[in-house]
Coordinates of C-alpha atoms and ligand atoms in Angstrom, one line a residue:
M1 CA 0.6 -4.4 -37.3
N2 CA 1.9 -1.3 -35.4
Q3 CA 3.8 -2.1 -32.2
A4 CA 1.5 -3.8 -29.7
K5 CA 0.7 -1.8 -26.6
I6 CA 0.5 -4.8 -24.3
A7 CA 1.1 -8.6 -24.4
M8 CA -0.7 -11.5 -22.7
I9 CA 1.2 -14.7 -21.9
G10 CA -1.3 -17.5 -21.3
L11 CA -4.3 -17.5 -23.6
G12 CA -6.5 -19.9 -21.6
V13 CA -10.0 -18.9 -20.5
M14 CA -9.0 -15.9 -18.4
G15 CA -6.1 -14.7 -20.6
K16 CA -8.1 -14.9 -23.8
S17 CA -11.1 -13.1 -22.2
M18 CA -8.9 -10.3 -21.1
V19 CA -7.3 -10.0 -24.6
L20 CA -10.7 -9.8 -26.2
N21 CA -11.7 -7.1 -23.6
L22 CA -8.6 -5.1 -24.5
L23 CA -9.3 -5.4 -28.2
D24 CA -12.9 -4.1 -27.5
R25 CA -11.2 -1.0 -26.1
G26 CA -9.1 -0.5 -29.2
F27 CA -5.7 -1.6 -27.9
N28 CA -3.3 -3.6 -30.1
V29 CA -2.4 -6.8 -28.2
A30 CA 0.3 -9.4 -28.7
G31 CA -0.3 -12.9 -27.4
Y32 CA 1.7 -16.0 -26.5
D33 CA 0.8 -19.5 -25.3
I34 CA 2.9 -22.7 -25.4
N35 CA -0.4 -24.5 -26.2
L36 CA -1.1 -24.2 -29.9
D37 CA -4.9 -24.9 -29.4
N38 CA -5.1 -21.9 -27.0
R39 CA -3.3 -19.8 -29.6
N40 CA -5.6 -20.8 -32.4
R41 CA -8.7 -20.3 -30.4
A42 CA -7.6 -16.8 -29.3
N43 CA -6.8 -16.0 -32.9
Q44 CA -10.1 -17.1 -34.2
E45 CA -12.1 -15.2 -31.6
A46 CA -10.0 -12.1 -32.1
K47 CA -10.7 -12.4 -35.9
S48 CA -14.5 -12.6 -35.3
L49 CA -14.3 -9.6 -33.1
A50 CA -12.3 -7.7 -35.7
K51 CA -15.1 -8.4 -38.2
L52 CA -17.6 -7.0 -35.7
H53 CA -15.8 -3.7 -34.8
G54 CA -12.3 -3.9 -36.2
K55 CA -10.9 -1.9 -33.3
G56 CA -7.8 -3.5 -31.8
L57 CA -5.4 -5.7 -33.6
F58 CA -4.2 -9.0 -32.2
V59 CA -1.2 -11.1 -33.1
T60 CA 0.1 -14.3 -31.6
L61 CA 3.8 -14.9 -31.6
G62 CA 5.8 -18.2 -31.8
S63 CA 8.5 -17.3 -29.2
L64 CA 9.0 -14.9 -26.3
T65 CA 11.8 -13.2 -28.2
Q66 CA 9.4 -12.4 -31.0
L67 CA 6.8 -11.3 -28.4
L68 CA 9.3 -8.9 -26.9
A69 CA 10.2 -7.5 -30.3
S70 CA 6.5 -6.8 -31.1
L71 CA 6.0 -4.5 -28.1
E72 CA 6.4 -0.8 -27.5
T73 CA 8.8 0.1 -24.7
P74 CA 8.6 0.0 -21.8
R75 CA 7.1 -3.4 -22.6
I76 CA 4.0 -4.3 -20.6
I77 CA 3.4 -8.0 -20.3
A78 CA 0.5 -9.5 -18.5
L79 CA 0.7 -13.2 -17.3
S80 CA -2.4 -15.3 -17.1
V81 CA -0.7 -18.6 -16.1
P82 CA -1.3 -21.0 -13.2
A83 CA -0.3 -19.6 -9.8
G84 CA 2.9 -21.0 -8.4
E85 CA 6.2 -22.1 -10.0
V86 CA 4.9 -21.4 -13.5
V87 CA 4.9 -17.7 -12.9
D88 CA 8.6 -17.7 -11.9
S89 CA 9.6 -19.9 -14.8
V90 CA 7.8 -17.7 -17.3
I91 CA 9.5 -14.6 -15.8
E92 CA 12.9 -16.3 -16.0
E93 CA 12.3 -17.2 -19.7
L94 CA 11.3 -13.6 -20.4
I95 CA 14.5 -12.4 -18.7
E96 CA 16.5 -14.8 -20.9
A97 CA 14.6 -13.6 -24.0
G98 CA 15.8 -10.0 -23.4
L99 CA 13.4 -8.3 -21.0
E100 CA 14.9 -5.1 -19.6
A101 CA 14.8 -3.4 -16.2
Q102 CA 12.2 -0.8 -17.3
D103 CA 9.8 -3.5 -18.7
I104 CA 6.7 -4.3 -16.7
V105 CA 5.5 -7.9 -15.9
I106 CA 2.0 -8.1 -14.4
D107 CA 0.9 -11.3 -12.7
T108 CA -2.9 -11.6 -13.1
G109 CA -3.3 -15.1 -11.6
N110 CA -4.7 -16.1 -8.2
S111 CA -1.2 -16.0 -6.7
L112 CA -0.4 -16.2 -3.0
W113 CA 0.3 -12.7 -1.8
T114 CA 3.5 -13.6 -0.1
D115 CA 4.8 -15.0 -3.5
S116 CA 4.0 -11.6 -5.0
E117 CA 6.0 -9.9 -2.2
R118 CA 8.9 -12.2 -2.8
R119 CA 8.8 -11.7 -6.5
E120 CA 9.0 -8.0 -6.2
R121 CA 12.2 -8.3 -4.2
Q122 CA 13.6 -11.1 -6.4
Y123 CA 13.2 -9.3 -9.7
Q124 CA 14.2 -5.8 -8.6
G125 CA 16.6 -4.4 -11.1
K126 CA 15.7 -7.0 -13.7
L127 CA 12.2 -5.8 -14.4
R128 CA 9.3 -3.9 -12.8
F129 CA 7.2 -6.6 -11.2
F130 CA 3.5 -5.7 -10.8
S131 CA 0.5 -7.8 -9.8
T132 CA -3.2 -7.5 -10.5
A133 CA -5.7 -9.8 -9.0
V134 CA -8.7 -10.3 -11.3
S135 CA -12.2 -11.2 -10.1
G136 CA -15.3 -12.0 -12.1
G137 CA -14.5 -15.3 -13.7
E138 CA -14.5 -15.7 -17.5
V139 CA -17.5 -13.4 -18.1
G140 CA -16.0 -10.7 -15.9
A141 CA -12.6 -10.9 -17.6
R142 CA -14.4 -10.7 -21.0
I143 CA -16.7 -7.7 -20.3
G144 CA -15.5 -6.1 -17.2
P145 CA -13.7 -7.5 -14.2
S146 CA -12.8 -6.0 -10.8
L147 CA -9.0 -5.4 -10.8
M148 CA -7.0 -5.2 -7.6
A149 CA -3.5 -3.8 -8.6
S150 CA -0.4 -3.5 -6.6
G151 CA 3.4 -3.5 -6.9
D152 CA 6.1 -1.2 -8.2
E153 CA 4.3 2.2 -8.1
S154 CA 6.2 3.6 -11.1
A155 CA 4.6 0.9 -13.2
W156 CA 1.1 1.9 -12.4
Q157 CA 1.0 4.9 -14.7
Y158 CA 1.7 2.6 -17.6
V159 CA -0.7 -0.2 -16.5
K160 CA -3.5 2.2 -15.4
P161 CA -5.0 3.1 -18.8
F162 CA -5.5 -0.6 -19.7
W163 CA -7.0 -1.6 -16.4
L164 CA -9.3 1.5 -16.2
A165 CA -10.5 0.8 -19.7
I166 CA -11.3 -2.9 -19.3
A167 CA -12.7 -2.9 -15.8
A168 CA -16.4 -3.1 -14.9
K169 CA -18.0 0.3 -14.3
V170 CA -20.5 1.7 -11.9
D171 CA -22.8 4.7 -12.1
S172 CA -23.0 7.5 -9.5
Q173 CA -25.3 5.4 -7.3
G174 CA -22.7 2.6 -7.3
M175 CA -24.8 0.4 -9.6
P176 CA -23.1 -1.7 -12.3
V177 CA -23.5 -0.2 -15.9
G178 CA -23.4 -1.9 -19.3
Q179 CA -20.1 -3.0 -20.9
F180 CA -19.7 0.1 -23.1
E181 CA -21.3 2.7 -20.8
Q182 CA -19.5 5.4 -19.0
G183 CA -18.9 5.1 -15.3
E184 CA -16.4 4.8 -12.5
P185 CA -14.0 1.9 -13.1
C186 CA -13.7 -1.0 -10.6
A187 CA -9.9 -1.0 -10.8
A188 CA -7.5 0.6 -8.4
Y189 CA -3.9 0.6 -7.3
L190 CA -4.0 -0.7 -3.7
G191 CA -0.5 -0.7 -2.5
P192 CA 3.0 -2.3 -2.8
A193 CA 3.8 -5.8 -3.9
G194 CA 1.4 -8.3 -2.3
A195 CA -1.4 -5.9 -1.4
G196 CA -3.6 -6.7 -4.5
H197 CA -3.3 -10.4 -4.2
Y198 CA -3.9 -10.1 -0.5
V199 CA -7.1 -8.1 -1.0
K200 CA -8.2 -10.7 -3.6
M201 CA -7.5 -13.5 -1.2
V202 CA -9.8 -11.9 1.4
H203 CA -12.4 -11.2 -1.3
N204 CA -12.4 -15.0 -1.9
G205 CA -12.7 -15.7 1.8
I206 CA -15.8 -13.5 1.9
E207 CA -16.9 -15.2 -1.3
Y208 CA -16.6 -18.6 0.4
A209 CA -18.6 -17.4 3.5
D210 CA -21.3 -15.6 1.5
M211 CA -21.8 -18.7 -0.7
Q212 CA -22.1 -20.9 2.3
L213 CA -24.6 -18.6 4.0
I214 CA -26.8 -18.7 0.9
C215 CA -26.5 -22.5 0.7
E216 CA -27.6 -22.7 4.4
A217 CA -30.6 -20.5 3.7
Y218 CA -31.5 -22.8 0.8
H219 CA -31.1 -25.9 3.1
F220 CA -33.2 -24.3 5.8
M221 CA -36.0 -23.5 3.3
S222 CA -35.8 -27.0 1.9
E223 CA -35.6 -29.0 5.1
V224 CA -37.5 -26.9 7.7
L225 CA -40.0 -25.1 5.5
Q226 CA -40.3 -27.9 2.9
L227 CA -40.1 -25.6 -0.1
T228 CA -39.1 -26.9 -3.5
P229 CA -36.0 -25.6 -5.3
V230 CA -38.2 -23.6 -7.7
Q231 CA -40.0 -22.0 -4.8
I232 CA -36.7 -21.2 -3.0
G233 CA -35.4 -19.8 -6.3
Q234 CA -38.4 -17.5 -6.4
V235 CA -37.8 -16.3 -2.8
F236 CA -34.2 -15.6 -3.6
S237 CA -35.2 -13.8 -6.8
R238 CA -37.6 -11.6 -4.7
W239 CA -34.9 -10.9 -2.1
N240 CA -32.5 -10.0 -4.9
Q241 CA -34.7 -7.0 -5.6
G242 CA -34.0 -5.5 -2.2
A243 CA -31.3 -5.2 0.5
L244 CA -29.9 -8.6 -0.3
N245 CA -29.2 -7.8 -4.0
S246 CA -26.0 -9.4 -5.1
Y247 CA -24.5 -11.4 -7.9
L248 CA -24.4 -14.6 -5.8
M249 CA -28.0 -14.2 -4.8
E250 CA -29.0 -13.6 -8.4
I251 CA -27.2 -16.7 -9.7
S252 CA -28.5 -18.9 -6.9
A253 CA -32.1 -17.8 -7.8
E254 CA -31.4 -18.8 -11.4
I255 CA -29.7 -22.1 -10.6
L256 CA -32.5 -23.1 -8.2
Q257 CA -35.2 -22.5 -10.8
A258 CA -33.4 -24.5 -13.6
S259 CA -34.2 -28.0 -14.6
D260 CA -31.6 -30.7 -15.3
P261 CA -31.5 -31.0 -19.1
V262 CA -31.0 -34.8 -18.8
S263 CA -33.5 -35.9 -16.2
G264 CA -35.9 -33.0 -16.1
K265 CA -35.5 -32.9 -12.3
P266 CA -34.6 -29.7 -10.5
F267 CA -31.0 -29.1 -11.5
V268 CA -29.7 -28.7 -7.9
D269 CA -31.2 -32.1 -7.0
V270 CA -28.9 -33.9 -9.5
V271 CA -25.7 -32.1 -8.4
L272 CA -23.5 -34.2 -6.0
D273 CA -23.3 -32.5 -2.6
K274 CA -19.5 -32.6 -2.3
A275 CA -17.9 -29.1 -2.5
E276 CA -14.5 -28.6 -4.0
Q277 CA -12.0 -25.8 -3.6
K278 CA -8.8 -24.4 -5.0
G279 CA -7.4 -22.9 -1.8
T280 CA -8.0 -19.2 -1.5
G281 CA -10.6 -19.6 1.3
L282 CA -8.0 -21.8 3.1
W283 CA -5.3 -19.1 2.6
S284 CA -7.6 -16.5 4.1
S285 CA -8.4 -18.7 7.1
V286 CA -4.8 -19.6 7.8
N287 CA -3.9 -15.9 7.5
A288 CA -6.7 -15.0 10.0
L289 CA -5.4 -17.6 12.4
Q290 CA -1.8 -16.3 12.0
M291 CA -2.8 -12.7 12.4
G292 CA -5.0 -13.5 15.4
V293 CA -8.0 -11.9 13.7
P294 CA -11.4 -13.5 14.4
A295 CA -12.8 -14.5 11.0
P296 CA -14.7 -17.6 12.1
T297 CA -17.3 -17.6 9.3
I298 CA -14.6 -17.7 6.6
A299 CA -12.9 -20.7 8.3
Q300 CA -16.3 -22.3 8.9
A301 CA -17.1 -22.0 5.2
V302 CA -13.9 -23.9 4.4
F303 CA -14.7 -26.6 7.1
A304 CA -18.2 -26.9 5.7
R305 CA -16.7 -27.7 2.2
A306 CA -14.5 -30.2 3.9
Q307 CA -17.4 -31.9 5.8
S308 CA -19.4 -32.0 2.6
G309 CA -16.6 -34.0 1.1
Q310 CA -17.0 -36.7 3.8
K311 CA -20.1 -38.0 2.0
A312 CA -19.7 -41.7 2.9
M313 CA -19.2 -41.0 6.6
R314 CA -22.2 -38.6 6.5
L315 CA -24.4 -41.3 5.1
R316 CA -23.3 -43.7 7.8
A317 CA -23.9 -41.1 10.6
A318 CA -27.3 -40.2 9.1
R319 CA -28.3 -43.9 9.5
A320 CA -26.9 -44.1 13.0
F321 CA -28.5 -41.0 14.4
K322 CA -32.0 -41.2 12.9
Q323 CA -33.7 -39.0 15.5
Q324 CA -31.7 -35.9 14.9
R325 CA -33.6 -34.2 12.1
N326 CA -37.3 -33.4 12.2
H327 CA -39.5 -31.4 9.9
A328 CA -41.3 -28.4 11.4
D329 CA -45.1 -28.2 11.7
N330 CA -47.1 -25.1 12.4
I331 CA -44.4 -22.7 11.2
D332 CA -45.7 -19.5 9.8
L333 CA -44.1 -19.4 6.4
E334 CA -44.1 -15.6 6.0
T335 CA -42.6 -15.0 9.4
A336 CA -40.0 -17.7 8.9
L337 CA -39.0 -16.3 5.5
S338 CA -38.8 -12.8 6.9
N339 CA -36.6 -14.0 9.7
L340 CA -34.4 -15.8 7.3
H341 CA -34.1 -12.7 5.1
D342 CA -32.9 -10.8 8.1
T343 CA -30.5 -13.6 9.1
L344 CA -28.8 -13.4 5.7
F345 CA -28.6 -9.7 5.9
C346 CA -27.0 -9.6 9.3
A347 CA -24.7 -12.6 8.7
K348 CA -23.5 -11.3 5.4
L349 CA -22.7 -7.9 6.8
T350 CA -20.8 -9.6 9.7
V351 CA -18.8 -11.7 7.2
Y352 CA -17.7 -8.5 5.4
A353 CA -16.8 -7.0 8.9
Q354 CA -14.6 -10.0 9.5
G355 CA -12.9 -9.6 6.1
F356 CA -12.3 -5.9 6.5
D357 CA -11.0 -6.5 10.0
L358 CA -8.5 -9.0 8.6
M359 CA -7.4 -6.5 5.9
K360 CA -7.1 -3.7 8.4
T361 CA -4.8 -5.8 10.7
T362 CA -2.6 -7.0 7.9
S363 CA -2.5 -3.5 6.4
D364 CA -1.3 -2.1 9.7
T365 CA 1.3 -4.8 10.1
E366 CA 2.6 -4.6 6.5
G367 CA 2.4 -0.8 6.4
W368 CA 0.2 -0.8 3.3
A369 CA -2.2 1.9 4.4
L370 CA -5.0 0.1 2.5
D371 CA -7.9 2.4 1.6
F372 CA -11.0 0.5 2.6
A373 CA -13.5 2.8 0.9
N374 CA -11.6 2.3 -2.3
I375 CA -11.6 -1.5 -1.9
A376 CA -15.4 -1.5 -1.3
K377 CA -15.7 0.7 -4.4
I378 CA -13.9 -1.6 -6.7
W379 CA -16.0 -4.6 -5.4
R380 CA -19.3 -2.9 -6.4
A381 CA -19.2 -4.4 -9.9
G382 CA -17.3 -7.0 -11.9
C383 CA -16.3 -9.3 -9.0
I384 CA -18.1 -12.3 -7.6
I385 CA -19.1 -10.7 -4.3
R386 CA -20.5 -7.6 -6.0
A387 CA -23.6 -6.5 -4.0
N388 CA -25.8 -3.5 -3.6
F389 CA -24.7 -2.9 0.0
L390 CA -21.1 -2.4 -1.0
Q391 CA -22.2 1.1 -1.8
D392 CA -23.2 1.4 1.9
I393 CA -19.9 -0.1 2.9
T394 CA -18.1 2.4 0.7
Q395 CA -19.9 5.3 2.3
A396 CA -19.3 4.0 5.8
Y397 CA -15.5 4.0 5.1
E398 CA -15.7 7.3 3.4
A399 CA -17.4 8.8 6.5
N400 CA -14.8 7.2 8.8
P401 CA -11.7 5.7 7.1
E402 CA -10.5 4.5 10.6
L403 CA -13.7 2.6 11.3
E404 CA -12.7 0.0 13.9
N405 CA -15.2 -2.6 12.8
L406 CA -17.8 -2.3 10.0
L407 CA -20.6 -3.3 12.3
L408 CA -19.9 -0.2 14.4
A409 CA -20.8 2.1 11.5
E410 CA -23.9 4.1 12.5
R411 CA -26.0 2.9 9.5
F412 CA -25.2 -0.7 10.2
I413 CA -25.8 -0.5 14.0
E414 CA -29.4 0.6 13.3
Q415 CA -30.0 -2.1 10.7
I416 CA -28.6 -4.9 12.8
E417 CA -30.6 -3.7 15.9
L418 CA -33.7 -4.0 13.7
K419 CA -33.0 -7.3 12.1
S420 CA -31.1 -9.3 14.8
S421 CA -34.2 -10.9 16.4
G422 CA -34.9 -12.6 13.0
W423 CA -31.3 -13.8 12.9
R424 CA -31.7 -15.4 16.4
A425 CA -35.1 -16.9 15.5
S426 CA -33.9 -18.7 12.4
T427 CA -30.8 -19.9 14.1
V428 CA -32.9 -21.4 17.0
Q429 CA -35.3 -23.0 14.5
A430 CA -32.4 -24.6 12.6
V431 CA -30.8 -25.9 15.7
L432 CA -34.1 -27.3 17.0
H433 CA -34.8 -29.1 13.7
G434 CA -31.3 -30.4 13.3
V435 CA -30.6 -28.6 10.1
P436 CA -26.9 -27.5 10.0
M437 CA -26.2 -23.8 9.6
P438 CA -22.5 -23.7 10.5
A439 CA -21.8 -20.3 8.9
V440 CA -25.0 -18.7 10.3
T441 CA -24.5 -19.9 13.8
S442 CA -20.8 -19.1 14.0
T443 CA -21.5 -15.6 12.6
L444 CA -24.1 -15.0 15.3
S445 CA -21.6 -16.2 17.9
Y446 CA -19.0 -13.8 16.5
F447 CA -21.5 -11.0 16.8
D448 CA -22.5 -12.0 20.3
S449 CA -18.8 -12.2 21.3
L450 CA -18.2 -8.8 19.8
C451 CA -21.0 -7.3 21.8
C452 CA -20.0 -9.1 25.1
E453 CA -18.5 -6.8 27.7
V454 CA -17.0 -9.7 29.6
L455 CA -16.1 -12.9 27.9
P456 CA -15.2 -16.1 29.8
A457 CA -11.6 -15.6 28.9
N458 CA -11.2 -14.6 32.6
L459 CA -11.6 -18.3 33.5
L460 CA -9.5 -19.4 30.6
Q461 CA -6.6 -17.2 31.8
A462 CA -7.0 -18.6 35.3
Q463 CA -6.9 -22.1 33.9
R464 CA -3.7 -21.3 32.0
D465 CA -2.1 -19.8 35.0
Y466 CA -3.2 -22.8 37.2
F467 CA -1.6 -25.5 35.1
G468 CA 1.2 -23.7 33.3
A469 CA 2.0 -20.6 35.4
H470 CA 1.3 -18.6 32.3
S471 CA 0.3 -15.6 34.5
Y472 CA -2.7 -13.2 34.2
S473 CA -3.6 -9.5 34.4
R474 CA -6.1 -8.1 36.9
V475 CA -9.1 -6.0 36.1
D476 CA -8.3 -3.7 39.1
D477 CA -4.6 -3.1 38.2
I478 CA -4.5 -0.2 35.7
E479 CA -0.8 -0.7 35.2
Q480 CA -1.5 -4.1 33.9
H481 CA 1.2 -6.0 35.9
R482 CA 1.3 -9.7 35.4
Y483 CA 0.5 -12.1 38.3
H484 CA 0.7 -15.7 39.1
L485 CA -1.4 -17.6 41.7
T486 CA 0.2 -20.5 43.6
W487 CA -2.1 -23.2 44.9
S488 CA -1.5 -25.3 48.0
D489 CA -3.8 -27.1 50.5
E490 CA -3.5 -24.3 53.0
K491 CA -4.0 -21.2 51.0
I492 CA -3.6 -19.6 47.7
I493 CA -1.0 -16.9 47.2
Q494 CA -0.6 -14.3 44.5
V495 CA 2.8 -13.2 43.3
R496 CA 3.7 -10.4 40.9
V497 CA 5.8 -11.8 38.0
Ligands
6PG501 C1 -13.3 -14.7 -8.7 C2 -13.3 -16.1 -8.2 C3 -12.3 -16.9 -8.8 C4 -12.5 -18.4 -8.7 C5 -12.4 -18.9 -7.3 C6 -13.0 -20.3 -7.1 O1 -13.1 -13.8 -8.0 O2 -13.4 -14.6 -9.9 O3 -13.1 -16.0 -6.8 O4 -11.0 -16.5 -8.3 O5 -13.8 -18.7 -9.1 O6 -11.0 -19.1 -7.0 O7 -12.5 -20.8 -5.9 P1 -12.7 -22.2 -5.5 O8 -12.5 -23.1 -6.6 O9 -11.8 -22.4 -4.4 O10 -14.2 -22.3 -5.0

């Protein structure tokens, strides 16, 4: 074939799907994978696609040297390999195979953002290192993912045409459009080195929290309101038509209404309640702790997965504390559901507020100047947390790029004022009936803390000063000097430190 425009190294699920997506858009692609099965599978699927539309050409090569020879210059090579050491070893092999300083290597895996920063420094002068975080899973990669690009800015002009072509698209109202329809692409250059992977990490933190909130609403409906999975699925399906419209709500509605093909029982009832994780939620939580940014719901979602994993201990505790859970009588179903709807809306918005606050703080520290309207924009389609109200978030940041906290945007203040009583009512009901809602309750506490003029941190500072002479500031000292109080039997004395 003519020289390939772009290469993909790693033809597993994500790499192969992105290759097929590139072929759909008419690009000639070269592929490489050390695994022969992966190569064969990619070849076969590319052949079937060629029979369908015959647009792009695909060739797999047997060595990295051949792969480099098959590409136009500057060579553009995307990696879809496991995050971590493999990324570095493939890059080293590419350098040995003859990669040149102008060539571009794009890491599309779920890499740790600090690794991307390190790689940009490490490979300077040897190649142009670029990263692009991909969200949307296998289907997204195949028909339109959300793409968060960052790295060497001079590489973006070369990478851009590919990413804009294969990304998911939205219409002028911010709604996702079909695979081959025209629209605004959900792909953007977000900043230097680690920015793209950082934004994706926070995306995943929000994803963890949003999933946990939906799971807690399901649990509440099942335990407190005694609804069946199918009934809960129908409620979710109805909610998905309105303000709660999102991909995660849509798939939850579908899952809850499905039957297990083996037993015929509701499918969710046969799935073991032990959640697993690959680590991006943990990374977000650790980062929030390190940055001193309150993102309790993201951390809570990680803890909830951890606690679900302690199944044997939970079974013993459930037997030991029999009185803790009771079903509710005399609950008005319509009111309870309406409250729960509002709970999800407020909590979900608050989770996004935590995520954007985290990004804002890191962006300021790293000097990235992240554009939050742009980030909300490229999350409107293709990614796992795509949701109708990302259009509202986009507009909130367009109206005020310096927005201190998402919850302080005019449009959201009004909506939360309207819906927060339902949020409190569901939380109280869950607590009274012993149904755990860790993400919902911690989100409400975050909100209440946010709106609290005086927090009990005054007592906390006094405690720290008491036992450790850590000093405190006074509310009546505008110059903010530091003081220490010495305690003795006779009297207490304040000194300026
Ligand atoms: C995405 C997803 C994707 C992956 C998660 C799953 O945006 O496409 O977030 O990256 O599905 O990493 O994470 P856990 O296995 O940790 O739940």
